[in-house]
Amino acid sequence: MTVRRPDGLTVTRREAIGASAGAVLGVIAPAVRPSGRPAAASSAARLKQSASRWCYRSIALPDLCEAGKAMGLAGIDLLTSDDWPIVRQHGLVCSMGYAARRDDFIPRGFNDPANHDLLVGELERALPLAQQHGVPNLIAMFGNRQGRSDAQATDACVTGLKRIAPSAERYGVTICVELLNSKVDHKDYQGDRTSFGANIIAAVGSPRVKLLYDIYHMQIMEGDVIRTIREHASHIGHFHTGGVPGRHELDDTQELNYRAVARAIADTGFEGYMAHEFVPTREPLRSLKEAVEVCSV
């Protein structure tokens, strides 16, 4: 049995399994100051952190918001518009929103001119709503190759993203185009290298069109994460985390030093969000709290 993200990404139920909300919330009961107010775990951290909703589907969204807020999260990631008001009611933001819910969200991207009317239309409708609900970013995809050369894809992506850039600038919402690996999880995906995506972002030339740099995916494809982040800091608007291999906890079972990666991101002066998008293998909120602490630099 699989669990599906709003953009069509699926993982096995075993990978996504977690304890129920009531049982797990007790794991991360917030510390209480003498004033009686909960203390955020990362109040002095330089990075704003959030958590991807699909990784914690066993927990009701209001409960996830309250637990996340107690551990120092600033937002919840990857939500459709129906959920944007809920996170605001709990004092958080949707750090990355979907303009639409489609099973072909990932393969149907800006690299194909035939998709531009659909994609631009979805984003045009979502941008004013995102502004209204304080959603700083909307996610977009490069799309699957389907035989296209990188040159063809680059031209198409630049053309399509330039169409939506003026509206994104007008509403103050950033379109973040995600980098994914084509080696393990997303066969044939064209935006699978930082240089490919960065060239497109540079050619579009808008402060409201950036890359979503997924650390898990780019570690699989090219490694050299810290140097790449430093080199392309101006092209990146958002980060996703996940342990390699397996997209699980940010602990000693995986190969990246996430504290060093988080420090490198903070040192660039990054002001966006670092969203945790790993699938917990233990108590979900305990794993999330540990990741927040690792990245509180």
Short mmCIF file of C-alpha atoms in Angstrom, two decimals:
data_model
loop_
_atom_site.label_atom_id
_atom_site.label_comp_id
_atom_site.label_asym_id
_atom_site.label_seq_id
_atom_site.Cartn_x
_atom_site.Cartn_y
_atom_site.Cartn_z
CA MET A 1 0.00 0.00 0.00
CA THR A 2 1.32 3.44 -0.86
CA VAL A 3 0.99 7.00 0.43
CA ARG A 4 0.58 9.71 -2.21
CA ARG A 5 1.76 13.31 -2.08
CA PRO A 6 -0.52 15.93 -3.69
CA ASP A 7 1.91 16.09 -6.64
CA GLY A 8 1.71 12.35 -7.28
CA LEU A 9 4.86 11.19 -5.48
CA THR A 10 4.24 7.91 -3.65
CA VAL A 11 6.03 6.03 -0.88
CA THR A 12 5.18 2.71 0.72
CA ARG A 13 2.88 2.63 3.71
CA ARG A 14 5.67 0.93 5.67
CA GLU A 15 7.97 3.88 5.00
CA ALA A 16 5.35 6.42 5.97
CA ILE A 17 4.05 4.60 9.04
CA GLY A 18 3.96 6.51 12.30
CA ALA A 19 2.37 6.44 15.69
CA SER A 20 -1.02 8.06 16.13
CA ALA A 21 -1.15 11.75 16.96
CA GLY A 22 -2.28 11.29 20.52
CA ALA A 23 0.45 8.81 21.33
CA VAL A 24 3.21 10.79 19.70
CA LEU A 25 2.35 14.28 20.86
CA GLY A 26 3.41 13.29 24.34
CA VAL A 27 6.90 12.58 23.02
CA ILE A 28 7.55 16.24 22.29
CA ALA A 29 5.62 18.02 25.02
CA PRO A 30 7.12 21.53 25.00
CA ALA A 31 9.28 22.84 27.76
CA VAL A 32 7.48 25.46 29.83
CA ARG A 33 9.08 28.66 31.00
CA PRO A 34 8.24 30.15 34.41
CA SER A 35 5.78 32.41 32.58
CA GLY A 36 3.83 29.31 31.55
CA ARG A 37 4.56 29.87 27.86
CA PRO A 38 6.14 27.07 25.77
CA ALA A 39 9.75 27.61 24.76
CA ALA A 40 10.55 27.14 21.07
CA ALA A 41 13.43 24.71 20.66
CA SER A 42 15.17 26.77 17.99
CA SER A 43 14.38 30.33 19.03
CA ALA A 44 17.98 31.43 18.40
CA ALA A 45 18.42 29.48 15.15
CA ARG A 46 19.36 31.31 11.96
CA LEU A 47 17.24 29.12 9.68
CA LYS A 48 13.46 29.04 9.46
CA GLN A 49 12.44 25.39 9.47
CA SER A 50 9.25 23.68 8.40
CA ALA A 51 7.96 20.13 7.89
CA SER A 52 6.44 18.56 4.79
CA ARG A 53 2.86 17.59 5.49
CA TRP A 54 2.84 14.33 3.52
CA CYS A 55 5.49 12.80 5.78
CA TYR A 56 3.16 13.12 8.82
CA ARG A 57 -0.23 12.13 7.44
CA SER A 58 -1.01 9.97 10.48
CA ILE A 59 -1.21 13.21 12.50
CA ALA A 60 -4.10 15.63 12.12
CA LEU A 61 -2.90 18.92 10.66
CA PRO A 62 -3.90 21.04 13.69
CA ASP A 63 -2.00 18.65 15.97
CA LEU A 64 1.03 18.73 13.68
CA CYS A 65 0.93 22.53 13.73
CA GLU A 66 0.83 22.68 17.52
CA ALA A 67 3.59 20.10 17.91
CA GLY A 68 5.74 21.77 15.27
CA LYS A 69 5.29 25.18 16.82
CA ALA A 70 6.38 23.82 20.20
CA MET A 71 9.61 22.42 18.74
CA GLY A 72 10.45 25.63 16.88
CA LEU A 73 9.01 25.16 13.40
CA ALA A 74 7.96 28.25 11.49
CA GLY A 75 5.74 26.50 8.95
CA ILE A 76 4.28 23.42 7.31
CA ASP A 77 5.36 22.58 3.76
CA LEU A 78 3.60 21.24 0.66
CA LEU A 79 -0.04 22.07 1.32
CA THR A 80 -2.91 22.69 -1.06
CA SER A 81 -4.96 25.86 -0.63
CA ASP A 82 -7.65 24.21 1.53
CA ASP A 83 -5.08 23.84 4.30
CA TRP A 84 -3.46 27.27 4.12
CA PRO A 85 -5.91 28.91 6.56
CA ILE A 86 -5.45 26.11 9.10
CA VAL A 87 -1.73 26.67 9.55
CA ARG A 88 -2.26 30.42 9.86
CA GLN A 89 -4.82 29.82 12.60
CA HIS A 90 -2.07 28.03 14.52
CA GLY A 91 0.49 30.81 14.12
CA LEU A 92 2.49 29.16 11.32
CA VAL A 93 2.71 29.63 7.57
CA CYS A 94 2.46 27.29 4.63
CA SER A 95 6.11 27.56 3.59
CA MET A 96 5.50 25.94 0.17
CA GLY A 97 2.10 25.66 -1.47
CA TYR A 98 0.64 23.75 -4.39
CA ALA A 99 -1.15 25.67 -7.11
CA ALA A 100 -3.01 22.50 -8.10
CA ARG A 101 -3.49 18.85 -7.17
CA ARG A 102 -2.68 16.53 -10.09
CA ASP A 103 -1.35 12.98 -10.36
CA ASP A 104 0.95 14.12 -13.20
CA PHE A 105 2.27 17.15 -11.31
CA ILE A 106 5.93 16.03 -11.45
CA PRO A 107 6.28 14.73 -15.04
CA ARG A 108 4.18 17.51 -16.59
CA GLY A 109 6.49 20.49 -16.26
CA PHE A 110 7.72 23.66 -17.92
CA ASN A 111 10.12 21.78 -20.24
CA ASP A 112 7.23 21.10 -22.64
CA PRO A 113 5.68 24.19 -24.29
CA ALA A 114 2.40 22.28 -24.60
CA ASN A 115 2.09 22.47 -20.80
CA HIS A 116 2.59 26.21 -20.46
CA ASP A 117 -1.03 27.33 -20.69
CA LEU A 118 -2.06 24.81 -18.02
CA LEU A 119 0.84 25.56 -15.67
CA VAL A 120 0.73 29.32 -16.03
CA GLY A 121 -3.04 29.28 -15.58
CA GLU A 122 -2.81 27.26 -12.36
CA LEU A 123 -0.19 29.57 -10.95
CA GLU A 124 -2.01 32.73 -12.03
CA ARG A 125 -5.09 31.57 -10.10
CA ALA A 126 -3.08 30.55 -7.04
CA LEU A 127 -0.85 33.61 -6.69
CA PRO A 128 -3.42 36.07 -5.29
CA LEU A 129 -4.70 33.41 -2.90
CA ALA A 130 -1.15 32.67 -1.77
CA GLN A 131 -0.57 36.35 -1.11
CA GLN A 132 -3.82 36.53 0.86
CA HIS A 133 -2.81 33.63 3.10
CA GLY A 134 0.81 34.65 3.54
CA VAL A 135 2.18 31.71 1.52
CA PRO A 136 5.66 32.80 0.36
CA ASN A 137 6.30 30.08 -2.23
CA LEU A 138 4.48 27.96 -4.82
CA ILE A 139 6.07 24.78 -6.18
CA ALA A 140 6.61 24.02 -9.87
CA MET A 141 8.36 21.28 -11.84
CA PHE A 142 10.75 21.04 -14.78
CA GLY A 143 9.05 17.84 -16.01
CA ASN A 144 10.15 14.54 -17.55
CA ARG A 145 12.49 14.51 -20.55
CA GLN A 146 10.47 12.34 -22.93
CA GLY A 147 13.30 12.65 -25.45
CA ARG A 148 13.89 16.40 -25.16
CA SER A 149 17.43 17.70 -25.19
CA ASP A 150 18.61 19.94 -22.37
CA ALA A 151 18.81 22.85 -24.82
CA GLN A 152 15.19 22.36 -25.90
CA ALA A 153 14.07 22.01 -22.29
CA THR A 154 15.99 25.08 -21.21
CA ASP A 155 14.42 27.23 -23.91
CA ALA A 156 10.95 25.97 -23.04
CA CYS A 157 11.39 26.46 -19.30
CA VAL A 158 12.74 29.99 -19.71
CA THR A 159 9.85 30.92 -22.01
CA GLY A 160 7.20 29.49 -19.70
CA LEU A 161 8.63 30.83 -16.46
CA LYS A 162 9.04 34.29 -17.97
CA ARG A 163 5.29 34.24 -18.60
CA ILE A 164 4.49 33.77 -14.91
CA ALA A 165 7.33 35.85 -13.44
CA PRO A 166 5.57 39.25 -13.68
CA SER A 167 2.56 37.97 -11.75
CA ALA A 168 4.79 36.35 -9.14
CA GLU A 169 6.59 39.66 -8.71
CA ARG A 170 3.31 41.56 -8.49
CA TYR A 171 1.95 39.33 -5.72
CA GLY A 172 5.27 38.90 -3.92
CA VAL A 173 5.20 35.10 -4.10
CA THR A 174 8.15 33.04 -5.33
CA ILE A 175 7.75 30.21 -7.84
CA CYS A 176 10.21 27.48 -6.80
CA VAL A 177 11.05 24.86 -9.43
CA GLU A 178 12.16 21.62 -7.81
CA LEU A 179 15.34 19.66 -8.50
CA LEU A 180 14.75 15.88 -8.24
CA ASN A 181 16.90 12.82 -8.79
CA SER A 182 16.35 10.69 -11.88
CA LYS A 183 18.55 7.87 -10.60
CA VAL A 184 16.35 6.40 -7.85
CA ASP A 185 12.98 8.09 -7.46
CA HIS A 186 11.97 9.96 -10.62
CA LYS A 187 13.18 8.23 -13.75
CA ASP A 188 13.44 10.54 -16.77
CA TYR A 189 13.01 13.77 -14.74
CA GLN A 190 14.94 16.49 -16.57
CA GLY A 191 15.68 18.89 -13.71
CA ASP A 192 18.09 16.50 -12.04
CA ARG A 193 21.22 18.68 -11.84
CA THR A 194 21.78 22.00 -10.13
CA SER A 195 23.60 23.53 -13.10
CA PHE A 196 20.67 22.79 -15.42
CA GLY A 197 18.21 24.48 -13.08
CA ALA A 198 20.49 27.38 -12.21
CA ASN A 199 21.02 28.24 -15.88
CA ILE A 200 17.26 28.49 -16.33
CA ILE A 201 16.76 30.61 -13.21
CA ALA A 202 19.55 32.96 -14.33
CA ALA A 203 18.02 33.31 -17.80
CA VAL A 204 14.55 34.06 -16.40
CA GLY A 205 16.15 36.78 -14.30
CA SER A 206 13.34 37.29 -11.79
CA PRO A 207 13.72 37.54 -8.00
CA ARG A 208 10.45 35.59 -7.79
CA VAL A 209 11.54 32.52 -9.78
CA LYS A 210 14.01 30.31 -7.92
CA LEU A 211 15.11 26.72 -7.39
CA LEU A 212 13.77 24.36 -4.78
CA TYR A 213 17.05 22.65 -3.90
CA ASP A 214 16.22 19.24 -2.48
CA ILE A 215 19.32 18.13 -0.60
CA TYR A 216 18.31 14.46 -0.63
CA HIS A 217 17.83 14.40 -4.39
CA MET A 218 20.96 16.36 -5.23
CA GLN A 219 23.15 14.27 -2.92
CA ILE A 220 22.05 11.23 -4.92
CA MET A 221 22.69 12.88 -8.29
CA GLU A 222 25.85 14.91 -7.76
CA GLY A 223 26.97 15.21 -4.14
CA ASP A 224 29.23 18.18 -3.38
CA VAL A 225 26.26 19.73 -1.59
CA ILE A 226 27.87 22.50 0.46
CA ARG A 227 30.02 23.90 -2.35
CA THR A 228 27.06 23.75 -4.75
CA ILE A 229 24.80 25.59 -2.31
CA ARG A 230 27.40 28.31 -1.85
CA GLU A 231 27.95 28.66 -5.59
CA HIS A 232 24.24 28.85 -6.42
CA ALA A 233 22.90 30.63 -3.35
CA SER A 234 21.40 33.39 -5.49
CA HIS A 235 19.41 30.84 -7.51
CA ILE A 236 17.90 28.95 -4.55
CA GLY A 237 14.66 29.96 -2.86
CA HIS A 238 13.84 26.90 -0.73
CA PHE A 239 15.40 23.71 0.65
CA HIS A 240 14.16 20.20 1.36
CA THR A 241 15.96 17.72 3.61
CA GLY A 242 16.11 13.93 3.74
CA GLY A 243 18.65 11.33 4.77
CA VAL A 244 20.64 9.50 2.08
CA PRO A 245 20.10 6.67 1.36
CA GLY A 246 16.41 6.06 1.93
CA ARG A 247 15.02 9.56 2.64
CA HIS A 248 14.77 8.88 6.36
CA GLU A 249 15.97 10.61 9.55
CA LEU A 250 18.83 13.12 9.62
CA ASP A 251 20.88 10.93 11.93
CA ASP A 252 23.93 8.67 11.88
CA THR A 253 22.18 6.11 9.65
CA GLN A 254 22.78 8.32 6.60
CA GLU A 255 25.78 9.88 4.89
CA LEU A 256 25.30 13.66 5.11
CA ASN A 257 26.44 15.95 7.92
CA TYR A 258 23.24 17.97 8.11
CA ARG A 259 24.50 20.31 10.81
CA ALA A 260 27.33 21.38 8.51
CA VAL A 261 24.93 21.69 5.57
CA ALA A 262 22.51 23.81 7.61
CA ARG A 263 25.36 26.03 8.82
CA ALA A 264 26.56 26.52 5.24
CA ILE A 265 23.06 27.53 4.16
CA ALA A 266 22.73 29.98 7.04
CA ASP A 267 26.16 31.43 6.28
CA THR A 268 24.98 32.43 2.79
CA GLY A 269 22.43 34.73 4.41
CA PHE A 270 19.52 32.58 3.22
CA GLU A 271 16.20 34.00 4.44
CA GLY A 272 13.80 31.36 3.15
CA TYR A 273 12.71 28.02 4.60
CA MET A 274 14.44 24.70 5.12
CA ALA A 275 11.66 22.11 5.05
CA HIS A 276 12.12 18.59 6.42
CA GLU A 277 10.90 16.07 3.84
CA PHE A 278 12.08 12.78 5.26
CA VAL A 279 9.94 9.73 6.03
CA PRO A 280 10.30 8.87 9.74
CA THR A 281 11.06 5.27 10.67
CA ARG A 282 10.54 5.85 14.40
CA GLU A 283 8.11 8.00 16.38
CA PRO A 284 7.42 10.71 13.77
CA LEU A 285 7.47 13.79 15.97
CA ARG A 286 10.50 12.67 17.94
CA SER A 287 12.38 12.23 14.66
CA LEU A 288 11.18 15.64 13.48
CA LYS A 289 12.23 17.30 16.73
CA GLU A 290 15.70 15.75 16.43
CA ALA A 291 16.00 17.07 12.85
CA VAL A 292 15.01 20.56 13.98
CA GLU A 293 17.71 20.44 16.63
CA VAL A 294 20.34 19.24 14.15
CA CYS A 295 19.57 22.14 11.81
CA SER A 296 19.30 24.80 14.53
CA VAL A 297 22.65 26.44 13.81
#
